[in-house]
Coordinates of C-alpha atoms in Angstrom, one line a residue:
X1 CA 31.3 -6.2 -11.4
X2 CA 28.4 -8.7 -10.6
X3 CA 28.1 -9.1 -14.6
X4 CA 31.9 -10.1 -15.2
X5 CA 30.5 -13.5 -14.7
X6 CA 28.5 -13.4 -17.7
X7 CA 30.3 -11.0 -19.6
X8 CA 33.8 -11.1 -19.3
X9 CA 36.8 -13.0 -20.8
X10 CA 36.8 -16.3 -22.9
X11 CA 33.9 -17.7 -21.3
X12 CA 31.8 -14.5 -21.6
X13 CA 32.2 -14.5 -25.7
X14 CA 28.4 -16.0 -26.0
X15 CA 27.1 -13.6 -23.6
X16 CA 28.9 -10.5 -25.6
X17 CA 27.6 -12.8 -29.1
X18 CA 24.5 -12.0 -27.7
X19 CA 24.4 -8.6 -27.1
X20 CA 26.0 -8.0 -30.0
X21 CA 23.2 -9.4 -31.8
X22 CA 20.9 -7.2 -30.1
X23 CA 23.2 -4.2 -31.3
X24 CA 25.2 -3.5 -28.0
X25 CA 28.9 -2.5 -28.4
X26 CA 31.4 -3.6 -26.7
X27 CA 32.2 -0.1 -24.5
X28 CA 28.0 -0.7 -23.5
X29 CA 28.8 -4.2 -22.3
X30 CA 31.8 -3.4 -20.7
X31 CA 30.1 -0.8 -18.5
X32 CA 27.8 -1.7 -15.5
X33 CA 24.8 -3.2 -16.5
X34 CA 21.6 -1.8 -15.0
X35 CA 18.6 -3.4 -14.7
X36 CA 15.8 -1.0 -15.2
X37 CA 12.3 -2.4 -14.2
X38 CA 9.4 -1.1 -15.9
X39 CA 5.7 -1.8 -15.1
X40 CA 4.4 0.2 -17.4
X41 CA 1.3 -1.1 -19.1
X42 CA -1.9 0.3 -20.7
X43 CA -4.5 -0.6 -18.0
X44 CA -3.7 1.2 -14.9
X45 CA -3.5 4.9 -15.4
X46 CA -0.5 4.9 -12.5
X47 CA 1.2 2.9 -15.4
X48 CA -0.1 4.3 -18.6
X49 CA 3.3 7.0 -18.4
X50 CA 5.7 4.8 -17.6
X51 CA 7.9 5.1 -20.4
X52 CA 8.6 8.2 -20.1
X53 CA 10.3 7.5 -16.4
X54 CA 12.1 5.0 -18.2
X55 CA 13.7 6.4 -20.6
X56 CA 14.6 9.4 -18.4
X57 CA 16.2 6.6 -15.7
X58 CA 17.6 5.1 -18.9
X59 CA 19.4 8.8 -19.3
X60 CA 20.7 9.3 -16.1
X61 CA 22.6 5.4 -16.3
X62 CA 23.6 6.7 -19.6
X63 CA 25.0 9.8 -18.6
X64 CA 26.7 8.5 -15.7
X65 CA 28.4 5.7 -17.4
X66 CA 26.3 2.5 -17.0
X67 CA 24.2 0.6 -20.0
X68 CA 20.4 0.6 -19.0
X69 CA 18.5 -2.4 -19.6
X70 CA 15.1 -3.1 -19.5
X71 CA 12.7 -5.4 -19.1
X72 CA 8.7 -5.1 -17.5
X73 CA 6.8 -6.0 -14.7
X74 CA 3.3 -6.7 -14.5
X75 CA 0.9 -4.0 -12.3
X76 CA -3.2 -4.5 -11.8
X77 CA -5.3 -1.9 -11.2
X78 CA -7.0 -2.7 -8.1
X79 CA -9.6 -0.2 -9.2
X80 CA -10.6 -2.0 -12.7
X81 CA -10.3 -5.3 -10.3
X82 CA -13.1 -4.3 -7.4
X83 CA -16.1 -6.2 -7.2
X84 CA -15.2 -9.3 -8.7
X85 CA -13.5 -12.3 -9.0
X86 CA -10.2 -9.8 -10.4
X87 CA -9.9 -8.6 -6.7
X88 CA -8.1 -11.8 -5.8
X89 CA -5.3 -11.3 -7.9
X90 CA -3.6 -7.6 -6.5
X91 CA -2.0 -8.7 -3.4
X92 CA -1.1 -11.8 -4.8
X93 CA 0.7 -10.2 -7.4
X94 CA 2.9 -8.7 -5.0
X95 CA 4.7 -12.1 -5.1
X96 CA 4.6 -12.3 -8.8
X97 CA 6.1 -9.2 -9.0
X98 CA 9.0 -9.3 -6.2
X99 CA 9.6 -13.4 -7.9
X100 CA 10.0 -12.1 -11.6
X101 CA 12.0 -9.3 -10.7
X102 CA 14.5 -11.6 -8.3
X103 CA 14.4 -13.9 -11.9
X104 CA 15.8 -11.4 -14.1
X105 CA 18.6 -9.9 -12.2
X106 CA 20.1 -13.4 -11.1
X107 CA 19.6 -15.0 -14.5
X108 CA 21.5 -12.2 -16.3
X109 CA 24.1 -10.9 -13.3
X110 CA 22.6 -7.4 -13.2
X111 CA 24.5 -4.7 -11.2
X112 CA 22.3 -2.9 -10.1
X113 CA 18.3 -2.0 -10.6
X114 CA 16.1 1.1 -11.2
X115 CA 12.7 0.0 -10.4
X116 CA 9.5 1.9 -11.5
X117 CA 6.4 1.3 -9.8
X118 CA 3.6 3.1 -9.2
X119 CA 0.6 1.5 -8.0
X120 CA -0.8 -0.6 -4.5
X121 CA 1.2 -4.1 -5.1
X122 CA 4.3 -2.6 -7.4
X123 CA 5.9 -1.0 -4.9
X124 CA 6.2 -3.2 -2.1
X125 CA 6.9 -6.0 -4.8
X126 CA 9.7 -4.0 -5.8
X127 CA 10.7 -3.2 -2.6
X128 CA 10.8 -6.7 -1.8
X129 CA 12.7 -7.7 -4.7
X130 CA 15.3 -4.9 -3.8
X131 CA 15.6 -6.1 -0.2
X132 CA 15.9 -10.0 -1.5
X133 CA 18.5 -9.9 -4.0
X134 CA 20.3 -6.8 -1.9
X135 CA 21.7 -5.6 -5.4
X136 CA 22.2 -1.8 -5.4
X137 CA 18.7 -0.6 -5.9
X138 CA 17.0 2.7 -6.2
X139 CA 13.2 3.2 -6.7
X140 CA 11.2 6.1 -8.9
X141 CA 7.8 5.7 -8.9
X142 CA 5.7 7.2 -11.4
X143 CA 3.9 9.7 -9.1
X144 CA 0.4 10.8 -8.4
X145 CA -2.3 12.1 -10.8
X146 CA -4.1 15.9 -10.3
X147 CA -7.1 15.5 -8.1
X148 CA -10.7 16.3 -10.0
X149 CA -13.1 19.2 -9.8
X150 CA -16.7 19.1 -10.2
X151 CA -19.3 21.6 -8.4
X152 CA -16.7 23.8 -6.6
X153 CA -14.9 20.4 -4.6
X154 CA -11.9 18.2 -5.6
X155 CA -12.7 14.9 -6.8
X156 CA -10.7 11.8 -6.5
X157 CA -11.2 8.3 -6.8
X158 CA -13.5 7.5 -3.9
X159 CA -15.2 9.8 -5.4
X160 CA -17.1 8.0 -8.1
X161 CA -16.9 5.0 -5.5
X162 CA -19.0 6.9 -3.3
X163 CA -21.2 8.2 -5.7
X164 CA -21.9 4.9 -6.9
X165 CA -23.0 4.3 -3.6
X166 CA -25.8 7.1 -3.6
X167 CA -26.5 6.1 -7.1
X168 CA -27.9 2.6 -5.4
X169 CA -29.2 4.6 -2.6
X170 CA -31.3 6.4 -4.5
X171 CA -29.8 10.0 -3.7
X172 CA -27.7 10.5 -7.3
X173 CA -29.4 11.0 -10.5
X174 CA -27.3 8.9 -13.6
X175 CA -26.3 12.3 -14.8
X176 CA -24.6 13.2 -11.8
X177 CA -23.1 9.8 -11.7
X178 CA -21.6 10.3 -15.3
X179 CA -20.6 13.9 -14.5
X180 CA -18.6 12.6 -11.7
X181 CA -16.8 9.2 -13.3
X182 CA -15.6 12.3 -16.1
X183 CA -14.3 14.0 -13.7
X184 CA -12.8 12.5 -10.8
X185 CA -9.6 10.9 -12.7
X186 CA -8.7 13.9 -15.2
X187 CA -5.5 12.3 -16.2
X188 CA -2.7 9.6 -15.5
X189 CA -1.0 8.8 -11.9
X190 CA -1.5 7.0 -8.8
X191 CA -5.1 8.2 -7.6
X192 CA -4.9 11.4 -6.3
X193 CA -5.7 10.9 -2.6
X194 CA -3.6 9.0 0.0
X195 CA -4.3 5.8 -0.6
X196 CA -2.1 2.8 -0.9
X197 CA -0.1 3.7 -3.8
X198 CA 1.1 6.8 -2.8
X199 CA 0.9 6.0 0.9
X200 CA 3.5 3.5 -0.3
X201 CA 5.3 5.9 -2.3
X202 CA 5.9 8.5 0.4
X203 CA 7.0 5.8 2.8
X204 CA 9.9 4.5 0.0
X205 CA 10.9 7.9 0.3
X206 CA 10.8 7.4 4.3
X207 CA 12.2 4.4 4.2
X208 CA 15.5 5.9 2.2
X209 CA 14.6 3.9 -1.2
X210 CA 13.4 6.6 -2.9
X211 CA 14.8 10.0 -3.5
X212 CA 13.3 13.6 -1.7
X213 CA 9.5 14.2 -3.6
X214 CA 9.3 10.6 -5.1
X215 CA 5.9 10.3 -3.1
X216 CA 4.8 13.7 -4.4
X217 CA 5.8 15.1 -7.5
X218 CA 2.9 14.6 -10.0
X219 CA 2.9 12.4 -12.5
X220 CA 3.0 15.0 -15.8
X221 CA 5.5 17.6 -14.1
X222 CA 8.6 17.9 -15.3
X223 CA 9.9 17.5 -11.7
X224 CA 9.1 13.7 -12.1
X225 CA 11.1 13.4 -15.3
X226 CA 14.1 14.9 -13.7
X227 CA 13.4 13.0 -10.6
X228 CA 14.1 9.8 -12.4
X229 CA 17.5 11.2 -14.5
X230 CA 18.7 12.0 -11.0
X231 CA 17.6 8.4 -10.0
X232 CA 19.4 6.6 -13.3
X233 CA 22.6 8.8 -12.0
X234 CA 22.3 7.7 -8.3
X235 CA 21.6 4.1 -9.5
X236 CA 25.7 4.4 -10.7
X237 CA 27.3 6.0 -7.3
X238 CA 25.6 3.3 -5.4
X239 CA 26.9 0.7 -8.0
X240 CA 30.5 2.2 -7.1
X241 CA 30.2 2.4 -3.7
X242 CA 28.6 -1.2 -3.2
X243 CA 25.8 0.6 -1.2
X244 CA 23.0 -2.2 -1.1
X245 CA 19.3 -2.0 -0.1
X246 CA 19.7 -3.7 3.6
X247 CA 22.2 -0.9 3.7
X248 CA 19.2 1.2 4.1
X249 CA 16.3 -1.3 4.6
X250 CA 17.6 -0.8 9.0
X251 CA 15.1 -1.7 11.5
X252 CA 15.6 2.8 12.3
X253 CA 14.8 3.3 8.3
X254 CA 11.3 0.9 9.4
X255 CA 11.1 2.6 12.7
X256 CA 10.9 6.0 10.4
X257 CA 8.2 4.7 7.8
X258 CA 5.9 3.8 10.2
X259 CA 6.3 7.2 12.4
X260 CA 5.6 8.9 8.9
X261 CA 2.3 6.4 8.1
X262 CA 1.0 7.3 11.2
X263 CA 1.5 11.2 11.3
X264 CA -0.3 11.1 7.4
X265 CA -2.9 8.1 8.5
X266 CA -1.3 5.6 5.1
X267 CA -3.9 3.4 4.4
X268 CA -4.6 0.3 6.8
X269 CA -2.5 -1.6 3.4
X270 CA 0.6 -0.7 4.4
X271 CA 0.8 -3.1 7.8
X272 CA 0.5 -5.7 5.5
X273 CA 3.3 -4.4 3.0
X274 CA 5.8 -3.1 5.7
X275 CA 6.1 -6.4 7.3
X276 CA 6.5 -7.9 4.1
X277 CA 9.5 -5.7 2.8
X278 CA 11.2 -6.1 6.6
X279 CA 11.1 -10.0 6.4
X280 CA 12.4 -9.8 3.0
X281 CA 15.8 -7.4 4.6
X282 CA 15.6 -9.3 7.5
X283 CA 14.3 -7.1 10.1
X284 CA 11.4 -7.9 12.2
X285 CA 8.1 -5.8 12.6
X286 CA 4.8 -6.6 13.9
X287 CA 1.2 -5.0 14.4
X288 CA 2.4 -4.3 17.6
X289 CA 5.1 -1.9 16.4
X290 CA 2.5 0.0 13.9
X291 CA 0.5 0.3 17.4
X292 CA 3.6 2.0 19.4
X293 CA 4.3 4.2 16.5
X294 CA 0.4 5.3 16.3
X295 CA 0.5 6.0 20.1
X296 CA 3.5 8.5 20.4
X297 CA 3.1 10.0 16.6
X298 CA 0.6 13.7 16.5
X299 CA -1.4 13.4 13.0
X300 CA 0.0 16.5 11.0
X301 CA -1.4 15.9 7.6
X302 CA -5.0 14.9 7.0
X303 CA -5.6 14.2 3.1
X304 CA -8.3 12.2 1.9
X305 CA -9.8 9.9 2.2
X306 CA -9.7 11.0 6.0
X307 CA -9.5 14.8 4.8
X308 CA -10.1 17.0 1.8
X309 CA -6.5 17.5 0.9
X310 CA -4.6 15.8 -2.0
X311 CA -1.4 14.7 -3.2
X312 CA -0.8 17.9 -5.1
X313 CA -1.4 20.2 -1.8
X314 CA 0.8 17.6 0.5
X315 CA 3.4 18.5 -2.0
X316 CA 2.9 22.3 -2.4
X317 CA 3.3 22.4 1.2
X318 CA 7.0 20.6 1.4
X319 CA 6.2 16.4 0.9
X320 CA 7.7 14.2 2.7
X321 CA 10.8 16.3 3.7
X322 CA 8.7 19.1 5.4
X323 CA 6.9 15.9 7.5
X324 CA 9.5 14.9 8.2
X325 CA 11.4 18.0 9.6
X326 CA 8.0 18.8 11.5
X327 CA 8.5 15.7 13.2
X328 CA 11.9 15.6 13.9
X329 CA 11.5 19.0 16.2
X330 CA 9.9 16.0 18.9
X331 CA 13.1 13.5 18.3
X332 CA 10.0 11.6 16.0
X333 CA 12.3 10.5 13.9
X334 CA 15.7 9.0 13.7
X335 CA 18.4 11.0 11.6
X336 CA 21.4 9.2 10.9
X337 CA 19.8 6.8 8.6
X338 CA 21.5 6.4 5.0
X339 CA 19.3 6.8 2.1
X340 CA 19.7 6.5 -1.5
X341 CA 20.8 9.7 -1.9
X342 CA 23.8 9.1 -0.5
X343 CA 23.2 11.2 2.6
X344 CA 21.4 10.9 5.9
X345 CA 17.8 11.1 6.7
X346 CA 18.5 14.4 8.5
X347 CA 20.9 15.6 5.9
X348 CA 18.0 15.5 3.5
X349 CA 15.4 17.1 5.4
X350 CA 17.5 20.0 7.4
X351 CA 16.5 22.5 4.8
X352 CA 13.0 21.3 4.4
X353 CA 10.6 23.8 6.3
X354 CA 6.5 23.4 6.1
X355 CA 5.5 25.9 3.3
X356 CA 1.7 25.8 3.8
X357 CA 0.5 24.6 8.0
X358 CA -3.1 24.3 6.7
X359 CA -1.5 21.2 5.3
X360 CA 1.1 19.8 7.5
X361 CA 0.0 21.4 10.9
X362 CA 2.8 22.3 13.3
X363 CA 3.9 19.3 15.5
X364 CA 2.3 21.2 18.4
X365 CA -0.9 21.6 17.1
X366 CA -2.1 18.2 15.5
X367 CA -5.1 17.5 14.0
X368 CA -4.8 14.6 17.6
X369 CA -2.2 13.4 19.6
X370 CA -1.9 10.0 18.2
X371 CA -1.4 8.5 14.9
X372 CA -3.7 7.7 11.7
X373 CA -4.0 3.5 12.4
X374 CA -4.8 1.7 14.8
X375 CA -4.2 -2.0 16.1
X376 CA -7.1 -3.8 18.1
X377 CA -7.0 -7.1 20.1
X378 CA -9.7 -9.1 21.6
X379 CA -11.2 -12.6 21.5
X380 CA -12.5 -11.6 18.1
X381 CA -8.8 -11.0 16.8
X382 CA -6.7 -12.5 19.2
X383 CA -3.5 -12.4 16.5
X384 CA -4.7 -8.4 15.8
X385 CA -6.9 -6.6 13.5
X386 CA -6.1 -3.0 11.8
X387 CA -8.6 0.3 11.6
X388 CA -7.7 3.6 10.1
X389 CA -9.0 5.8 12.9
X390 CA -8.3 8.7 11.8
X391 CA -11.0 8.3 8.8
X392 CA -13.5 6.8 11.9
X393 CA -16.6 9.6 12.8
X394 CA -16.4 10.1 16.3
X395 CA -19.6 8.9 17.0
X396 CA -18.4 5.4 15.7
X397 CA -15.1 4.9 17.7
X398 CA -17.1 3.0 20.5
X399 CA -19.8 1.0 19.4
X400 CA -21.7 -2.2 20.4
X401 CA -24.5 -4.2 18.1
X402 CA -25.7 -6.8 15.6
X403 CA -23.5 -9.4 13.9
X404 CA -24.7 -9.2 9.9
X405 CA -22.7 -12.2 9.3
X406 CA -21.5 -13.3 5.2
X407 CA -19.2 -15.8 3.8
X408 CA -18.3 -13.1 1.2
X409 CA -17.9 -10.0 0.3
X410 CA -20.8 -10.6 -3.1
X411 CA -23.4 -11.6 -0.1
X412 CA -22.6 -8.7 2.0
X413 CA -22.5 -6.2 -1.0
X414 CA -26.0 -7.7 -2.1
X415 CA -27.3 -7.1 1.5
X416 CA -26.4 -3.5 1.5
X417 CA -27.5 -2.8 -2.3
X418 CA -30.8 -4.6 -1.6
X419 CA -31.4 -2.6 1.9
X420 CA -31.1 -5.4 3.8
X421 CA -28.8 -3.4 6.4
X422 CA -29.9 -1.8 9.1
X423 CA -28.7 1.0 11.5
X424 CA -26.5 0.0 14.1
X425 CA -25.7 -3.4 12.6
X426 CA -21.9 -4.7 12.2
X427 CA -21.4 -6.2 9.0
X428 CA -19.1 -9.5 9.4
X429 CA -17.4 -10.5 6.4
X430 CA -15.2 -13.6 6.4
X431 CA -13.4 -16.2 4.2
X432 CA -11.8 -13.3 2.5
X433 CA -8.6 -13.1 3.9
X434 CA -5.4 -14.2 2.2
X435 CA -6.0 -18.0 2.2
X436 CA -9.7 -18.2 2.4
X437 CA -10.4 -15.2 -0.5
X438 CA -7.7 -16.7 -1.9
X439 CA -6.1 -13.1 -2.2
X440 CA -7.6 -11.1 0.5
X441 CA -9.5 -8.6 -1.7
X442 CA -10.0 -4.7 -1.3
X443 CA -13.6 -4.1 0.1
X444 CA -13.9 -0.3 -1.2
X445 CA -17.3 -1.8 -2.6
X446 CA -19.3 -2.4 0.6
X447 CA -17.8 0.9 2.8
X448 CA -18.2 3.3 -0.1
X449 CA -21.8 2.3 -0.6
X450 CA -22.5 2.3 3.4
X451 CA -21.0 6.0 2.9
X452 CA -23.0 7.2 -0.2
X453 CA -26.0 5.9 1.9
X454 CA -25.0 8.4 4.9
X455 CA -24.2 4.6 7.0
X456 CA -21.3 5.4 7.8
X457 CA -21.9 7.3 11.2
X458 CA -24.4 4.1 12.1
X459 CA -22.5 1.1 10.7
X460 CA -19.1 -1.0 10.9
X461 CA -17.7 -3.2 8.8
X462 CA -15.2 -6.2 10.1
X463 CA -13.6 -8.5 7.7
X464 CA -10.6 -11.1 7.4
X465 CA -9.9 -9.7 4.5
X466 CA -9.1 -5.6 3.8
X467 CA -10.2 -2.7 2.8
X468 CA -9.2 0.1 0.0
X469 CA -6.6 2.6 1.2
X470 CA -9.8 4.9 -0.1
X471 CA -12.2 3.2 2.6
X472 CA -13.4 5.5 5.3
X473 CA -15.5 4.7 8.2
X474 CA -15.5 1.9 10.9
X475 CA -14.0 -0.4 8.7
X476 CA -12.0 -2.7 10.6
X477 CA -10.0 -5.3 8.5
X478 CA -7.1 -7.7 8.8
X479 CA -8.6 -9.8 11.7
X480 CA -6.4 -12.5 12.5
X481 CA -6.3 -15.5 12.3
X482 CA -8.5 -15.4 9.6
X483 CA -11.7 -17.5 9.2
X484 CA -10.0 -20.2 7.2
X485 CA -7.8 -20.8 9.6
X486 CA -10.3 -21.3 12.4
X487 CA -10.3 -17.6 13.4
X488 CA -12.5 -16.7 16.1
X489 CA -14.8 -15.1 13.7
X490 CA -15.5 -18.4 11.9
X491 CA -17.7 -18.6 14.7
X492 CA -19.6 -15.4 14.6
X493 CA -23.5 -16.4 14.1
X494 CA -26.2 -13.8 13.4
X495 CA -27.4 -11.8 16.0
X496 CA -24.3 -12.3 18.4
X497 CA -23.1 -8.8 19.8
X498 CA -19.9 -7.2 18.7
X499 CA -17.9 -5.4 20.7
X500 CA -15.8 -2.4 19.4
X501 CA -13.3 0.3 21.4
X502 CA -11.1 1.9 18.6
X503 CA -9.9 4.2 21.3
X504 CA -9.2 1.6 24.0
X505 CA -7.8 -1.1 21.2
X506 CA -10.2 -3.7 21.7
X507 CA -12.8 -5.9 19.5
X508 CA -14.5 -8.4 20.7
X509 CA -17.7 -10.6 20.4
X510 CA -19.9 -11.2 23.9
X511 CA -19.6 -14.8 23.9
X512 CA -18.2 -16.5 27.1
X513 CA -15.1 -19.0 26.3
X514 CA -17.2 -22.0 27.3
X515 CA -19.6 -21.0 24.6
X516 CA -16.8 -20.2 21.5
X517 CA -14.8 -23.6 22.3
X518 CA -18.9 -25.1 21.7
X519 CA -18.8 -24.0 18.2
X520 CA -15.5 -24.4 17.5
X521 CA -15.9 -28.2 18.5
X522 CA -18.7 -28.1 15.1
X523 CA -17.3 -26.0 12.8
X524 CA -16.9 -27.0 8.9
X525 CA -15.3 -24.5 6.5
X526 CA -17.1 -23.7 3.1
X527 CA -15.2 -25.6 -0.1
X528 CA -12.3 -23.7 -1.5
X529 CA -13.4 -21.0 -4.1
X530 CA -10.3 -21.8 -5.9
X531 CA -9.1 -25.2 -6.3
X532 CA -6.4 -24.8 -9.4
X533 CA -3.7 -22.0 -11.0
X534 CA -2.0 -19.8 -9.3
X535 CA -3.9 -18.7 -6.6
X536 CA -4.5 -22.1 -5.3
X537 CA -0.8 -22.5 -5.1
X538 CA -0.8 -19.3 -3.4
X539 CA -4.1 -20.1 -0.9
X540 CA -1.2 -23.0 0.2
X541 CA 1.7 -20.9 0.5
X542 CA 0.6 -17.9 2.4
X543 CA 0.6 -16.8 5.7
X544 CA -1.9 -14.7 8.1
X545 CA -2.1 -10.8 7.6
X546 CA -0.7 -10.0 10.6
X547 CA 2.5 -10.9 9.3
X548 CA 2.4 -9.6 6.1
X549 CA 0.6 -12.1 4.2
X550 CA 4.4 -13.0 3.3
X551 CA 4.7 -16.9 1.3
X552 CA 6.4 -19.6 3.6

């Protein structure tokens, strides 16, 4: 066993000293010892129920013969962090997390890890961390919360976003803005509709990380509980059978996540938290790959923020499984891929029909032909830029006009609360991407207010940095390179005329080469917003979003 080292013989006596101290005995020490990883905190409601997923984990190592042990991991709610100097830290905490975790188990010569995430940056920090230290690994996540109900419709988190938005527009009384923000969260989980966190969730299920369900199964079911004994019991097989995360983590098991993404339109986040788990197992993929996956993948399951369906009904209607086996009938996706389980990706999902088709359509009647994202190029975004089409109206999937351009995402949010914007304009928000934010920070601010003002249909929204997993609209985020590294849209003035064709993949500003390599020749960069701490360290060390925003 990996702990031996520490533990074992002469030279393990202070090691066992200290676990004695802490009350161990020595059967508990001699066993395997299992890391179990949990982020459970009081801020984020995906956290708040945490323990309870650990001690069941704790169970299942117990009953199968291995001595749990535990120690945290920090989780933000990028929620509670929107709108304000907080939204630097989420994605950056992706690194903390993945770096602390990879800490622990090395310091202490774990065996193996259960890791319990729930939320946007835990679970492809954990999934990094697994795919780093290539320990034997399983992830539970803590599952999603029960959508809201006010005035006959479910409710989720976007919800109150948008509301806030019509608030400030002038079409919301405060009443109905309180009656809402009681409503739209009515208890603990990852929010309710398929945003990041639990577009990340289903695809560690995808991906083989996660057990059957771990994407679905709600938070306060008892399905989740016994979901995560099962996962403190697999945690001990793949101890024994030396299975290890890069096992899994196969270029076919990423080929598979992104087939899923696109056929459930994940948020735009997870081509930056795909990329960042494959460079971690070594395996290569690039916008480009999300774009050839979004071409040949039908879009099956349409759950908000694109549609009105929710976590809850993707999981009445089969989960992941039941996607899965809908797109398997069109050799989608790829079957003899291990998974934590211990058997294949088609092993798990033979028996795993569609139970309700107003959910997951049949794979020959999509809601369209092609996938949920989409990947655009032009002299705007020469290194790429990402769109979740599916949430786009139709009527905004071409669409030429005005540059609005701001140096932040405050200017541009104090342009549309003041009425500054105008039909038909394109917002251009830069220096927010990972190095210029520092931190690239969710933008759920500006596109939910453009949508509580009815904007949506007339306005887009482009940015180096990115946009909620809740955004919906012509939101267009990612461009790269970004601004602060002399991106093409550093040199976006007001007025010039932007370019967009979601449909043909292009974005681009009319402004002849001569005329770009002009301004280029001027252009000065605003001071750092950041200049000490952490995220300085970390406006130095990472890279562009269309490779993950991964830390040289």
């Amino acid at each position: 066993m990996n702990s031996d080292k520490v533990k074992a013989g002469p030279g393990g006596a202070a090691t066992r000293a200290l676990f004695y101290g802490m009350g161990y005995t020595k059967s508990e020490i001699d066993r395997p010892l299992i890391g179990v990883v949990n982020s459970q905190n009081d801020v984020v409601p995906g956290h708040k129920l945490l323990d309870r997923i650990a001690s069941a984990a704790r169970d299942g190592i117990l009953m199968s013969g291995g001595t749990p042990i535990e120690f945290p991991a920090i989780a933000i709610c990028d929620g509670i962090a929107m709108g304000h100097e907080g939204m630097k830290f989420p994605l950056a905490s992706r690194e903390l997390i993945c770096d602390s975790i990879e800490a622990m188990a090395i310091a202490h010569q774990l065996d193996g890890l259960v890791l319990i995430p729930n939320c946007d940056k835990t679970v492809p920090g954990m999934l990094m961390a697994a795919a780093r230290l290539n320990l034997p690994a399983i992830l539970i996540s803590g599952g999603p919360m029960r959508a809201g109900h006010a005035g006959g419709r479910a409710l989720d988190f976007n919800s109150i976003m948008e509301q806030i938005g019509k608030f400030r527009g002038g079409t919301s009384s405060d009443a109905e803005l309180e009656k809402i923000a009681l409503n739209a969260c009515p208890g603990c989980g990852s929010c309710s509709g398929l945003f990041t966190a639990n577009s990340m969730n289903c695809l560690t299920e995808a991906l083989g990380m996660g057990l059957p369900y771990n994407g679905t199964a709600l938070c306060d079911s008892g399905e989740r509980i016994r979901m995560a004994k099962t996962a403190g019991m697999k945690i001990m097989e793949l101890v024994a059978g030396d299975v290890r995360p890069r096992d899994i983590l196969t270029r076919e098991a990423f080929e598979n996540a992104m087939v899923v993404d696109m056929a459930m339109a994940g948020s735009t986040n997870t081509a930056l938290h795909l990329p960042a788990v494959a460079h971690e197992a070594g395996v290569e993929i690039s916008l480009a790959d999300f774009d050839k996956a979004s071409r040949r993948t039908p879009y099956l399951a349409k759950l908000s923020p694109s549609g009105y369906h929710h976590m809850e009904d993707l999981h009445r209607a089969g989960g992941i499984p039941a996607l899965m086996n809908e797109l398997a009938k069109k050799g989608l996706i790829l079957l003899n891929v291990p998974t934590v389980t211990g058997y294949t990706v088609g092993e798990n999902i033979a028996h795993c029909p569609v139970i309700y088709p107003e959910v997951i359509r049949p794979i020959d009647k999509p809601y369209r032909d092609q996938g949920g994202l989409a990947i655009l190029y032009g002299n705007l975004a020469p290194g790429g830029a990402v769109v979740k089409e599916s949430a786009v109206a139709p009527e905004m999937l071409a669409h030429t006009g005005p540059a609005r351009v701001f140096n932040s995402e405050d200017e541009a949010t104090e342009a549309i609360n003041g009425g500054k914007i105008r039909r038909g304009d394109v917002i251009v928000i830069r220096y927010e991407g990972p190095k210029g934010g520092p931190g690239m920070r969710e933008m759920l601010g500006p596109t939910s207010t453009i949508a509580g003002m009815g904007l949506d249909k007339d306005v887009a929204l482009l940015t180096d940095g990115r946009f909620s997993g809740a955004s919906r609209g012509a939101s267009i985020g990612h461009i790269s390179p970004e601004a602060k590294d002399d991106g093409p849209i550093a040199l976006i003035q007001e007025g010039d005329v932007i370019e967009i064709n979601i449909p043909a993949r292009t974005l681009n500003v009319r402004l002849s080469d001569e005329e770009l390599t002009a301004r280029r020749a001027t252009l000065t960069h605003p001071e750092p917003r950041v200049k000490t701490g952490y995220l300085a360290r970390y406006a130095r060390l990472v890279t562009s979003a269309n490779t993950g925003a991964v830390l040289e």
